Amino acid sequence: MNKKAVCIISGGMDSALAATIAKNEGYEIIALHFNYNQKTQDKELECFNLIANDLEVKDKYIIDLDFFKQIGATALIGDEFDVPIDGIKPGIPITYVPFRNGIFLSIAAALAQKHNAQAIFIGVVEEDSSGYPDCRESFIKSMQNSINLGLRDDTNIEIKTPLIHLSKADIVKKALNLGVKLEHTWSCYKNSDKACGLCDSCRLRLKGFKEAGVKDLIEYEVTP
């Protein structure tokens, strides 16, 4: 039996690399994307489809989570808060979406059960990220335990986080070494045409490319 993995693919370079690693490890990929009314939803969906095509994925799911808009409490959804553009600061930023990865992993687990998949791949990064609590390795391990307690007794799903301890520069280098088309990925929290270059996610991406000594092929309004 072919081994299968549900790969959560946001459209960003981290998840694109994680899914590529899954394919290289011999997994048949089930690609999973979420629309949750984020500001760059259409662009992220476009990139998800490009990444899925690059990986020659057969099974893909696009799931709408409209309830995130009702919850709010984040700058990524709606107009309640502006996306910060004044630099990365200590603490949890307003772009944190409450328990987003927990919700994503729960849905991925249900999908993994359906397809008899052995793994879930998610491109979370703990060491060089925006400081989101649901990107921590301890959280992921706890979710894996809870997920397996909530599935059939004959199921044992591993949540694989191949990027968890990498820097953004490491991610850029590894992605290029594995042939990931980073121009097919999107990181900006704010814009869908030209990346703003100033939000936390753009700054982290640009920092990664700079430290890797490689030019980013997507367009930016500003490059700080």
Tab-separated table of C-alpha atoms in Angstrom:
chain	number	residue	atom	x	y	z
A	1	MET	CA	0.000	0.000	0.000
A	2	ASN	CA	1.283	3.449	-0.884
A	3	LYS	CA	1.877	5.639	2.123
A	4	LYS	CA	-0.165	8.825	2.141
A	5	ALA	CA	0.164	12.226	3.781
A	6	VAL	CA	-2.226	15.128	4.143
A	7	CYS	CA	-0.185	18.252	3.414
A	8	ILE	CA	-1.550	21.563	4.658
A	9	ILE	CA	-0.524	24.023	1.935
A	10	SER	CA	-1.236	27.693	2.574
A	11	GLY	CA	0.409	28.977	-0.587
A	12	GLY	CA	3.498	30.146	1.302
A	13	MET	CA	7.047	28.935	0.844
A	14	ASP	CA	7.163	27.016	4.150
A	15	SER	CA	4.203	24.803	3.329
A	16	ALA	CA	5.365	24.381	-0.276
A	17	LEU	CA	8.711	23.074	0.985
A	18	ALA	CA	7.080	20.803	3.592
A	19	ALA	CA	4.871	19.235	0.909
A	20	THR	CA	7.867	18.781	-1.398
A	21	ILE	CA	9.723	17.005	1.410
A	22	ALA	CA	6.692	14.733	1.871
A	23	LYS	CA	6.758	13.818	-1.808
A	24	ASN	CA	10.505	13.163	-1.681
A	25	GLU	CA	9.933	10.851	1.292
A	26	GLY	CA	7.656	8.742	-0.890
A	27	TYR	CA	4.261	9.929	0.335
A	28	GLU	CA	1.272	10.247	-1.949
A	29	ILE	CA	0.156	13.798	-1.244
A	30	ILE	CA	-3.366	14.838	-0.342
A	31	ALA	CA	-3.202	18.632	-0.642
A	32	LEU	CA	-5.315	20.654	1.789
A	33	HIS	CA	-5.952	24.405	1.661
A	34	PHE	CA	-8.125	26.660	3.787
A	35	ASN	CA	-9.971	29.830	2.863
A	36	TYR	CA	-10.794	31.719	6.051
A	37	ASN	CA	-11.478	35.249	4.788
A	38	GLN	CA	-7.840	36.264	5.135
A	39	LYS	CA	-6.907	39.523	3.386
A	40	THR	CA	-4.873	37.722	0.688
A	41	GLN	CA	-7.244	34.778	0.311
A	42	ASP	CA	-7.493	34.834	-3.496
A	43	LYS	CA	-3.728	35.116	-3.973
A	44	GLU	CA	-3.036	32.313	-1.493
A	45	LEU	CA	-5.547	30.076	-3.296
A	46	GLU	CA	-3.896	30.861	-6.622
A	47	CYS	CA	-0.510	29.894	-5.181
A	48	PHE	CA	-1.916	26.724	-3.613
A	49	ASN	CA	-3.125	25.595	-7.025
A	50	LEU	CA	0.257	26.387	-8.598
A	51	ILE	CA	2.073	24.417	-5.877
A	52	ALA	CA	-0.340	21.485	-6.192
A	53	ASN	CA	0.245	21.441	-9.948
A	54	ASP	CA	4.025	21.608	-9.458
A	55	LEU	CA	3.775	18.576	-7.164
A	56	GLU	CA	1.402	16.755	-9.554
A	57	VAL	CA	-1.121	16.258	-6.772
A	58	LYS	CA	-4.136	14.095	-7.608
A	59	ASP	CA	-6.292	14.686	-4.519
A	60	LYS	CA	-6.761	18.220	-3.277
A	61	TYR	CA	-9.246	19.831	-0.932
A	62	ILE	CA	-10.116	23.512	-0.596
A	63	ILE	CA	-12.142	24.052	2.577
A	64	ASP	CA	-13.927	27.274	3.483
A	65	LEU	CA	-13.856	28.292	7.144
A	66	ASP	CA	-16.113	31.320	7.217
A	67	PHE	CA	-16.456	31.231	10.999
A	68	PHE	CA	-12.968	32.724	11.401
A	69	LYS	CA	-14.461	36.042	10.293
A	70	GLN	CA	-17.013	35.835	13.110
A	71	ILE	CA	-14.267	35.242	15.657
A	72	GLY	CA	-12.034	38.037	14.354
A	73	ALA	CA	-9.400	39.203	16.865
A	74	THR	CA	-6.699	39.309	14.188
A	75	ALA	CA	-5.316	41.750	11.629
A	76	LEU	CA	-5.347	39.043	8.939
A	77	ILE	CA	-9.143	39.091	8.681
A	78	GLY	CA	-11.487	42.040	8.216
A	79	ASP	CA	-10.882	45.701	8.969
A	80	GLU	CA	-10.858	45.664	12.778
A	81	PHE	CA	-7.045	45.932	12.864
A	82	ASP	CA	-4.414	47.073	10.398
A	83	VAL	CA	-1.574	44.743	9.434
A	84	PRO	CA	1.508	46.146	11.241
A	85	ILE	CA	4.261	47.435	8.948
A	86	ASP	CA	6.625	48.992	11.497
A	87	GLY	CA	8.913	46.005	12.027
A	88	ILE	CA	8.968	42.739	13.950
A	89	LYS	CA	8.548	43.192	17.706
A	90	PRO	CA	8.671	40.840	20.718
A	91	GLY	CA	5.508	39.053	21.787
A	92	ILE	CA	2.544	37.664	19.898
A	93	PRO	CA	1.590	40.012	17.032
A	94	ILE	CA	-1.926	41.091	16.091
A	95	THR	CA	-1.600	38.952	12.942
A	96	TYR	CA	-1.945	35.819	15.096
A	97	VAL	CA	-5.204	34.021	14.252
A	98	PRO	CA	-6.470	32.376	17.472
A	99	PHE	CA	-5.770	28.616	17.422
A	100	ARG	CA	-5.620	28.541	13.622
A	101	ASN	CA	-3.155	25.660	13.383
A	102	GLY	CA	-5.102	23.666	15.958
A	103	ILE	CA	-8.240	23.981	13.844
A	104	PHE	CA	-6.331	23.219	10.634
A	105	LEU	CA	-4.735	20.107	12.138
A	106	SER	CA	-8.077	18.843	13.448
A	107	ILE	CA	-9.609	19.021	9.968
A	108	ALA	CA	-6.479	17.498	8.436
A	109	ALA	CA	-6.804	14.613	10.897
A	110	ALA	CA	-10.361	13.895	9.772
A	111	LEU	CA	-9.172	13.912	6.169
A	112	ALA	CA	-6.249	11.652	7.040
A	113	GLN	CA	-8.674	9.191	8.633
A	114	LYS	CA	-10.815	9.208	5.476
A	115	HIS	CA	-7.830	8.472	3.204
A	116	ASN	CA	-6.056	6.092	5.622
A	117	ALA	CA	-3.077	8.449	5.604
A	118	GLN	CA	-0.159	7.860	7.924
A	119	ALA	CA	1.022	11.461	8.297
A	120	ILE	CA	0.104	15.133	8.267
A	121	PHE	CA	2.737	17.589	7.051
A	122	ILE	CA	2.586	21.198	8.196
A	123	GLY	CA	5.204	23.876	7.509
A	124	VAL	CA	5.346	25.471	10.939
A	125	VAL	CA	8.577	27.199	11.935
A	126	GLU	CA	9.386	27.822	15.588
A	127	GLU	CA	12.848	29.365	15.620
A	128	ASP	CA	12.494	32.069	12.952
A	129	SER	CA	8.813	32.935	12.862
A	130	SER	CA	6.414	35.638	13.968
A	131	GLY	CA	6.113	34.199	17.477
A	132	TYR	CA	2.799	32.384	17.061
A	133	PRO	CA	2.107	29.984	19.958
A	134	ASP	CA	0.528	27.357	17.677
A	135	CYS	CA	3.842	26.998	15.805
A	136	ARG	CA	5.653	25.618	18.847
A	137	GLU	CA	6.956	22.054	18.759
A	138	SER	CA	5.398	21.331	22.164
A	139	PHE	CA	1.986	22.321	20.799
A	140	ILE	CA	2.357	20.126	17.724
A	141	LYS	CA	3.340	17.104	19.848
A	142	SER	CA	0.343	17.686	22.099
A	143	MET	CA	-1.983	17.927	19.088
A	144	GLN	CA	-0.606	14.687	17.683
A	145	ASN	CA	-1.389	12.912	20.941
A	146	SER	CA	-4.917	14.361	21.120
A	147	ILE	CA	-5.639	13.601	17.474
A	148	ASN	CA	-4.692	9.955	17.856
A	149	LEU	CA	-6.810	9.672	21.000
A	150	GLY	CA	-9.781	10.976	19.008
A	151	LEU	CA	-9.424	8.686	15.974
A	152	ARG	CA	-10.075	4.983	15.501
A	153	ASP	CA	-7.907	2.689	17.597
A	154	ASP	CA	-6.288	1.236	14.464
A	155	THR	CA	-5.084	4.700	13.384
A	156	ASN	CA	-1.727	6.236	14.230
A	157	ILE	CA	-1.058	9.552	12.526
A	158	GLU	CA	2.248	11.381	12.803
A	159	ILE	CA	2.293	15.156	12.466
A	160	LYS	CA	5.513	15.909	10.607
A	161	THR	CA	7.110	19.343	10.885
A	162	PRO	CA	10.307	19.164	8.809
A	163	LEU	CA	10.958	22.918	9.039
A	164	ILE	CA	10.288	23.445	12.736
A	165	HIS	CA	13.898	24.289	13.666
A	166	LEU	CA	15.043	25.883	10.391
A	167	SER	CA	15.756	29.555	9.781
A	168	LYS	CA	14.156	31.331	6.835
A	169	ALA	CA	17.530	31.312	5.076
A	170	ASP	CA	17.738	27.529	5.560
A	171	ILE	CA	14.217	27.200	4.147
A	172	VAL	CA	15.066	29.246	1.050
A	173	LYS	CA	18.226	27.217	0.412
A	174	LYS	CA	16.531	23.851	0.956
A	175	ALA	CA	13.547	24.836	-1.183
A	176	LEU	CA	15.780	25.833	-4.089
A	177	ASN	CA	17.869	22.661	-3.709
A	178	LEU	CA	14.691	20.586	-3.974
A	179	GLY	CA	13.378	22.530	-6.972
A	180	VAL	CA	10.517	24.360	-5.246
A	181	LYS	CA	9.342	27.235	-7.429
A	182	LEU	CA	9.362	29.966	-4.785
A	183	GLU	CA	7.959	32.438	-7.308
A	184	HIS	CA	4.765	30.354	-7.040
A	185	THR	CA	4.494	31.128	-3.309
A	186	TRP	CA	3.119	34.126	-1.416
A	187	SER	CA	3.950	35.420	2.048
A	188	CYS	CA	2.521	38.950	2.265
A	189	TYR	CA	-0.216	39.478	4.850
A	190	LYS	CA	-1.414	42.728	3.291
A	191	ASN	CA	-1.375	42.749	-0.523
A	192	SER	CA	-2.290	40.376	-3.324
A	193	ASP	CA	-0.662	42.128	-6.289
A	194	LYS	CA	2.772	43.328	-5.197
A	195	ALA	CA	3.968	42.146	-1.788
A	196	CYS	CA	4.127	45.083	0.629
A	197	GLY	CA	7.662	44.310	1.830
A	198	LEU	CA	6.914	45.756	5.266
A	199	CYS	CA	4.620	43.327	7.113
A	200	ASP	CA	6.245	40.778	9.429
A	201	SER	CA	5.854	37.956	6.931
A	202	CYS	CA	7.416	39.936	4.071
A	203	ARG	CA	10.300	41.003	6.320
A	204	LEU	CA	10.994	37.410	7.360
A	205	ARG	CA	10.851	36.219	3.750
A	206	LEU	CA	13.150	38.978	2.500
A	207	LYS	CA	15.554	38.339	5.380
A	208	GLY	CA	15.671	34.665	4.418
A	209	PHE	CA	16.454	35.404	0.786
A	210	LYS	CA	19.074	37.993	1.718
A	211	GLU	CA	20.858	35.650	4.135
A	212	ALA	CA	20.682	32.846	1.567
A	213	GLY	CA	22.264	35.150	-1.016
A	214	VAL	CA	19.424	34.643	-3.495
A	215	LYS	CA	17.080	37.111	-5.206
A	216	ASP	CA	13.363	36.709	-4.555
A	217	LEU	CA	11.528	36.638	-7.896
A	218	ILE	CA	8.206	38.028	-6.646
A	219	GLU	CA	7.547	41.789	-6.843
A	220	TYR	CA	7.567	44.078	-3.806
A	221	GLU	CA	6.290	47.615	-3.273
A	222	VAL	CA	9.119	48.296	-0.832
A	223	THR	CA	12.251	46.343	0.106
A	224	PRO	CA	13.452	47.617	3.498
